[in-house]
């Protein structure tokens, strides 16, 4: 895995090169500077395989373009990089359509707006790489099993398997929480009915309690590997909770078998609407890529 991320100018030049053909990427098209980004290497199924890195880079770029922070320019940047109406078109046609989509004269778009878009995506790629630099926690990669893999009758083998089992349960809980948090953000972006968003938020709170319980148990059994906070931050942004509120959500989640049962259980001890739901509904996110806060 790379130990040093490319410089900003290299990443910017790499994005300009990607623009020539647009998305999707193939193994032969991405510039080396982009394939060396920590966020790309960390997401690749096989970091040693350029094709695997290219696939990871393609997914990362699609995600960043889909969440472009300037909503007025977002349709244009998607077309420019070959998504939506820009799919399958050459760069000249993509530029023309993108300029039209954001209501700019074509020459001004090419000279001013397009460079600003590349600059923004460069900053987001580097910020993503920095987040990977700051965490050593990477979900274990899975390989297809071609046969049953029995465990030998040996204390060391049992210990290793127990650790893998515990780690897998942690990541299962973290990813389940992240899925619910992504659903919440998508519903908010779609401006769905508040009641539907609130239901999704209750489910996310239940998942938060489950994940927090698993993370705490893992940290107790394997101290020093990862703190509960470090693990929870990976799922995405959640409202700030006091220690007392966190304990109540954890207890209700442990006692509940599903989100509906959790809603009933937590209502006895906590006003979930004020603690968890309102923070999402009362304020728009300031960053299109959710960041974690200490809790």
Short mmCIF file of C-alpha atoms in Angstrom, two decimals:
data_model
loop_
_atom_site.label_atom_id
_atom_site.label_comp_id
_atom_site.label_asym_id
_atom_site.label_seq_id
_atom_site.Cartn_x
_atom_site.Cartn_y
_atom_site.Cartn_z
CA UNK A 1 0.00 0.00 0.00
CA UNK A 2 1.28 3.47 -0.84
CA UNK A 3 2.81 5.48 2.00
CA UNK A 4 2.74 8.90 0.40
CA UNK A 5 -0.12 10.50 -1.50
CA UNK A 6 0.49 12.32 -4.80
CA UNK A 7 0.81 16.09 -4.82
CA UNK A 8 -2.21 18.28 -5.54
CA UNK A 9 -0.87 19.30 -8.96
CA UNK A 10 -0.41 15.65 -9.92
CA UNK A 11 -3.97 14.83 -8.86
CA UNK A 12 -5.30 17.83 -10.77
CA UNK A 13 -3.41 16.79 -13.88
CA UNK A 14 -4.75 13.27 -13.43
CA UNK A 15 -8.34 14.52 -13.32
CA UNK A 16 -7.79 16.55 -16.48
CA UNK A 17 -6.55 13.37 -18.13
CA UNK A 18 -9.65 11.50 -16.96
CA UNK A 19 -11.78 14.21 -18.56
CA UNK A 20 -10.48 13.33 -22.02
CA UNK A 21 -12.38 10.04 -22.06
CA UNK A 22 -14.71 10.51 -19.09
CA UNK A 23 -16.20 7.77 -16.96
CA UNK A 24 -16.27 4.78 -16.77
CA UNK A 25 -12.56 4.16 -16.32
CA UNK A 26 -10.70 1.15 -17.62
CA UNK A 27 -7.43 -0.33 -16.39
CA UNK A 28 -5.40 1.47 -19.05
CA UNK A 29 -6.85 4.98 -18.74
CA UNK A 30 -6.38 6.26 -15.15
CA UNK A 31 -3.18 8.26 -14.51
CA UNK A 32 -0.78 6.75 -11.98
CA UNK A 33 -1.17 9.72 -9.62
CA UNK A 34 -4.85 8.91 -9.11
CA UNK A 35 -4.23 5.19 -8.67
CA UNK A 36 -1.72 5.98 -5.90
CA UNK A 37 -4.23 7.89 -3.76
CA UNK A 38 -4.67 6.24 -0.37
CA UNK A 39 -8.44 6.28 -0.70
CA UNK A 40 -8.17 4.38 -3.99
CA UNK A 41 -5.66 1.84 -2.71
CA UNK A 42 -7.72 1.32 0.44
CA UNK A 43 -10.90 0.63 -1.53
CA UNK A 44 -9.34 -1.71 -4.09
CA UNK A 45 -10.22 -5.37 -3.70
CA UNK A 46 -6.66 -6.21 -4.75
CA UNK A 47 -4.37 -3.19 -4.19
CA UNK A 48 -1.60 -4.84 -6.23
CA UNK A 49 -3.80 -5.07 -9.34
CA UNK A 50 -4.05 -1.88 -11.48
CA UNK A 51 -7.45 -2.99 -12.79
CA UNK A 52 -8.74 -3.33 -9.23
CA UNK A 53 -7.44 0.14 -8.38
CA UNK A 54 -9.03 1.53 -11.54
CA UNK A 55 -12.37 0.07 -10.50
CA UNK A 56 -12.00 1.59 -7.03
CA UNK A 57 -11.09 4.97 -8.53
CA UNK A 58 -14.09 4.83 -10.86
CA UNK A 59 -16.42 4.22 -7.92
CA UNK A 60 -14.83 6.98 -5.85
CA UNK A 61 -15.08 9.54 -8.66
CA UNK A 62 -18.71 8.64 -9.32
CA UNK A 63 -19.45 9.12 -5.62
CA UNK A 64 -17.71 12.51 -5.47
CA UNK A 65 -19.35 13.72 -8.67
CA UNK A 66 -22.76 12.57 -7.44
CA UNK A 67 -22.23 14.54 -4.21
CA UNK A 68 -20.72 17.66 -5.77
CA UNK A 69 -21.25 20.38 -3.16
CA UNK A 70 -22.42 23.20 -5.46
CA UNK A 71 -25.93 22.09 -6.41
CA UNK A 72 -26.12 24.70 -9.16
CA UNK A 73 -23.06 23.25 -10.91
CA UNK A 74 -23.69 19.60 -10.02
CA UNK A 75 -25.59 18.71 -13.24
CA UNK A 76 -22.75 20.17 -15.29
CA UNK A 77 -19.95 18.33 -13.54
CA UNK A 78 -21.79 15.02 -13.97
CA UNK A 79 -22.20 15.57 -17.70
CA UNK A 80 -18.61 16.79 -18.02
CA UNK A 81 -17.26 13.58 -16.52
CA UNK A 82 -19.41 11.38 -18.74
CA UNK A 83 -22.38 10.61 -16.51
CA UNK A 84 -26.08 11.14 -17.23
CA UNK A 85 -26.49 12.96 -20.56
CA UNK A 86 -22.72 12.96 -21.06
CA UNK A 87 -22.41 9.18 -21.26
CA UNK A 88 -20.57 7.99 -24.36
CA UNK A 89 -19.84 11.48 -25.72
CA UNK A 90 -16.47 13.00 -26.55
CA UNK A 91 -15.09 15.83 -24.44
CA UNK A 92 -16.16 18.61 -26.82
CA UNK A 93 -19.79 17.47 -26.77
CA UNK A 94 -19.71 16.92 -23.00
CA UNK A 95 -18.41 20.45 -22.48
CA UNK A 96 -21.15 21.95 -24.63
CA UNK A 97 -23.90 20.03 -22.83
CA UNK A 98 -22.41 20.78 -19.41
CA UNK A 99 -22.21 24.50 -20.16
CA UNK A 100 -25.82 24.46 -21.31
CA UNK A 101 -26.92 22.56 -18.19
CA UNK A 102 -25.46 25.19 -15.84
CA UNK A 103 -26.38 28.14 -18.10
CA UNK A 104 -22.92 29.39 -18.97
CA UNK A 105 -21.47 30.48 -22.29
CA UNK A 106 -19.33 27.63 -23.65
CA UNK A 107 -16.02 29.50 -23.74
CA UNK A 108 -16.49 30.88 -20.22
CA UNK A 109 -17.38 27.41 -18.99
CA UNK A 110 -14.23 25.90 -20.49
CA UNK A 111 -11.91 28.62 -19.19
CA UNK A 112 -13.44 29.33 -15.76
CA UNK A 113 -16.03 26.83 -14.62
CA UNK A 114 -14.39 23.59 -15.71
CA UNK A 115 -11.07 24.40 -13.96
CA UNK A 116 -13.00 25.26 -10.79
CA UNK A 117 -14.78 21.91 -10.96
CA UNK A 118 -11.47 20.08 -11.35
CA UNK A 119 -10.03 22.10 -8.46
CA UNK A 120 -12.97 21.15 -6.22
CA UNK A 121 -12.72 17.45 -7.06
CA UNK A 122 -8.96 17.57 -6.52
CA UNK A 123 -9.51 18.94 -3.02
CA UNK A 124 -12.09 16.25 -2.27
CA UNK A 125 -9.84 13.44 -3.53
CA UNK A 126 -6.98 14.69 -1.35
CA UNK A 127 -9.29 15.07 1.66
CA UNK A 128 -10.51 11.52 1.11
CA UNK A 129 -6.91 10.30 0.95
CA UNK A 130 -6.14 12.16 4.16
CA UNK A 131 -9.02 10.44 5.93
CA UNK A 132 -7.51 7.11 4.94
CA UNK A 133 -4.13 8.29 6.23
CA UNK A 134 -5.62 9.10 9.62
CA UNK A 135 -7.23 5.70 10.12
CA UNK A 136 -5.67 2.27 10.10
CA UNK A 137 -9.08 0.61 10.20
CA UNK A 138 -9.85 -1.15 6.94
CA UNK A 139 -12.62 -3.68 6.51
CA UNK A 140 -11.26 -7.19 5.87
CA UNK A 141 -11.31 -8.21 2.24
CA UNK A 142 -13.26 -11.34 1.41
CA UNK A 143 -12.31 -13.99 -1.11
CA UNK A 144 -14.70 -16.48 -2.65
CA UNK A 145 -14.60 -19.82 -0.85
CA UNK A 146 -14.12 -22.78 -3.15
CA UNK A 147 -14.41 -25.36 -0.38
CA UNK A 148 -15.28 -25.64 3.28
CA UNK A 149 -12.53 -24.33 5.55
CA UNK A 150 -12.62 -26.35 8.79
CA UNK A 151 -10.78 -25.07 11.86
CA UNK A 152 -8.06 -27.28 13.24
CA UNK A 153 -8.29 -28.52 16.82
CA UNK A 154 -5.77 -26.07 18.16
CA UNK A 155 -6.05 -23.25 20.76
CA UNK A 156 -4.20 -20.79 18.52
CA UNK A 157 -6.54 -21.51 15.60
CA UNK A 158 -9.53 -21.01 17.89
CA UNK A 159 -8.13 -17.69 19.07
CA UNK A 160 -7.49 -16.44 15.54
CA UNK A 161 -10.96 -17.52 14.41
CA UNK A 162 -12.63 -15.89 17.42
CA UNK A 163 -10.86 -12.62 16.60
CA UNK A 164 -11.95 -12.78 12.96
CA UNK A 165 -15.51 -13.56 14.05
CA UNK A 166 -15.57 -10.57 16.43
CA UNK A 167 -14.05 -8.26 13.81
CA UNK A 168 -16.55 -9.42 11.20
CA UNK A 169 -19.46 -8.70 13.55
CA UNK A 170 -18.08 -5.20 14.12
CA UNK A 171 -17.88 -4.44 10.42
CA UNK A 172 -21.31 -5.95 9.79
CA UNK A 173 -22.79 -3.59 12.38
CA UNK A 174 -20.85 -0.57 11.08
CA UNK A 175 -21.92 -1.19 7.48
CA UNK A 176 -25.55 -1.75 8.53
CA UNK A 177 -25.48 1.62 10.29
CA UNK A 178 -23.85 3.28 7.29
CA UNK A 179 -26.54 1.88 4.99
CA UNK A 180 -29.25 3.46 7.16
CA UNK A 181 -27.38 6.78 7.34
CA UNK A 182 -27.04 6.83 3.55
CA UNK A 183 -30.77 6.14 3.25
CA UNK A 184 -31.49 9.09 5.55
CA UNK A 185 -29.33 11.46 3.50
CA UNK A 186 -30.88 10.24 0.26
CA UNK A 187 -34.42 10.77 1.55
CA UNK A 188 -33.52 14.26 2.76
CA UNK A 189 -31.95 15.06 -0.62
CA UNK A 190 -35.13 13.84 -2.36
CA UNK A 191 -37.19 16.07 -0.05
CA UNK A 192 -39.36 13.14 0.96
CA UNK A 193 -42.11 13.45 3.57
CA UNK A 194 -40.81 14.23 7.09
CA UNK A 195 -42.60 11.16 8.44
CA UNK A 196 -40.70 8.88 6.04
CA UNK A 197 -37.40 10.52 6.95
CA UNK A 198 -38.23 10.21 10.65
CA UNK A 199 -38.90 6.48 10.26
CA UNK A 200 -35.53 6.04 8.55
CA UNK A 201 -33.87 8.01 11.34
CA UNK A 202 -35.40 5.78 14.00
CA UNK A 203 -33.98 2.77 12.16
CA UNK A 204 -30.59 4.51 12.00
CA UNK A 205 -30.68 5.21 15.73
CA UNK A 206 -31.43 1.55 16.38
CA UNK A 207 -28.52 0.56 14.16
CA UNK A 208 -26.32 3.07 15.98
CA UNK A 209 -27.14 1.46 19.31
CA UNK A 210 -26.44 -2.02 17.95
CA UNK A 211 -23.17 -0.96 16.36
CA UNK A 212 -22.04 0.90 19.45
CA UNK A 213 -22.69 -2.16 21.61
CA UNK A 214 -20.69 -4.39 19.28
CA UNK A 215 -17.87 -1.82 19.07
CA UNK A 216 -17.67 -1.49 22.86
CA UNK A 217 -17.60 -5.27 23.29
CA UNK A 218 -14.84 -5.60 20.70
CA UNK A 219 -12.74 -2.89 22.34
CA UNK A 220 -13.16 -4.57 25.73
CA UNK A 221 -12.03 -7.97 24.41
CA UNK A 222 -9.27 -6.64 22.15
CA UNK A 223 -8.01 -3.42 23.78
CA UNK A 224 -5.65 -1.32 21.75
CA UNK A 225 -6.90 -2.36 18.31
CA UNK A 226 -9.60 0.27 17.87
CA UNK A 227 -11.65 2.46 20.14
CA UNK A 228 -15.47 2.40 19.90
CA UNK A 229 -15.37 6.01 18.68
CA UNK A 230 -12.92 5.18 15.89
CA UNK A 231 -15.16 2.39 14.68
CA UNK A 232 -18.36 4.43 14.86
CA UNK A 233 -16.84 7.36 12.98
CA UNK A 234 -16.42 5.13 9.94
CA UNK A 235 -20.18 4.75 9.50
CA UNK A 236 -20.78 8.46 8.91
CA UNK A 237 -22.03 11.59 10.63
CA UNK A 238 -24.42 11.18 13.55
CA UNK A 239 -25.88 13.77 15.95
CA UNK A 240 -23.85 14.70 19.02
CA UNK A 241 -24.99 12.59 21.97
CA UNK A 242 -24.30 12.99 25.65
CA UNK A 243 -22.93 9.90 27.42
CA UNK A 244 -26.31 9.46 29.12
CA UNK A 245 -28.19 9.62 25.81
CA UNK A 246 -25.77 7.14 24.24
CA UNK A 247 -26.29 4.68 27.10
CA UNK A 248 -30.07 4.92 26.75
CA UNK A 249 -29.97 4.31 22.99
CA UNK A 250 -27.61 1.37 23.48
CA UNK A 251 -29.85 -0.18 26.14
CA UNK A 252 -32.99 0.22 24.03
CA UNK A 253 -31.26 -1.24 20.97
CA UNK A 254 -30.06 -4.25 22.94
CA UNK A 255 -33.58 -4.92 24.21
CA UNK A 256 -35.26 -4.49 20.81
CA UNK A 257 -35.51 -6.99 18.01
CA UNK A 258 -36.28 -4.45 15.30
CA UNK A 259 -36.67 -0.71 14.71
CA UNK A 260 -40.33 -0.65 15.79
CA UNK A 261 -39.55 -2.36 19.08
CA UNK A 262 -36.63 0.03 19.53
CA UNK A 263 -38.92 3.04 19.03
CA UNK A 264 -41.17 1.76 21.83
CA UNK A 265 -38.29 0.88 24.14
CA UNK A 266 -36.37 4.12 23.74
CA UNK A 267 -39.48 6.31 24.18
CA UNK A 268 -39.59 5.36 27.85
CA UNK A 269 -36.16 6.86 28.53
CA UNK A 270 -35.44 9.41 25.81
CA UNK A 271 -37.05 11.96 23.49
CA UNK A 272 -35.56 10.54 20.31
CA UNK A 273 -37.20 13.22 18.19
CA UNK A 274 -35.22 16.01 19.86
CA UNK A 275 -32.05 14.00 20.37
CA UNK A 276 -31.72 12.31 16.99
CA UNK A 277 -34.38 13.31 14.45
CA UNK A 278 -34.47 17.10 14.71
CA UNK A 279 -30.71 17.58 14.14
CA UNK A 280 -31.21 16.13 10.66
CA UNK A 281 -34.44 17.91 9.78
CA UNK A 282 -33.62 21.35 11.17
CA UNK A 283 -30.33 21.97 9.38
CA UNK A 284 -28.92 21.12 5.97
CA UNK A 285 -25.53 19.43 5.91
CA UNK A 286 -22.58 21.75 5.36
CA UNK A 287 -20.53 19.04 3.65
CA UNK A 288 -21.98 16.72 1.01
CA UNK A 289 -19.69 13.93 2.26
CA UNK A 290 -20.85 13.24 5.84
CA UNK A 291 -18.16 13.75 8.46
CA UNK A 292 -18.17 12.24 11.94
CA UNK A 293 -18.32 14.21 15.16
CA UNK A 294 -17.08 13.16 18.56
CA UNK A 295 -19.70 11.53 20.75
#
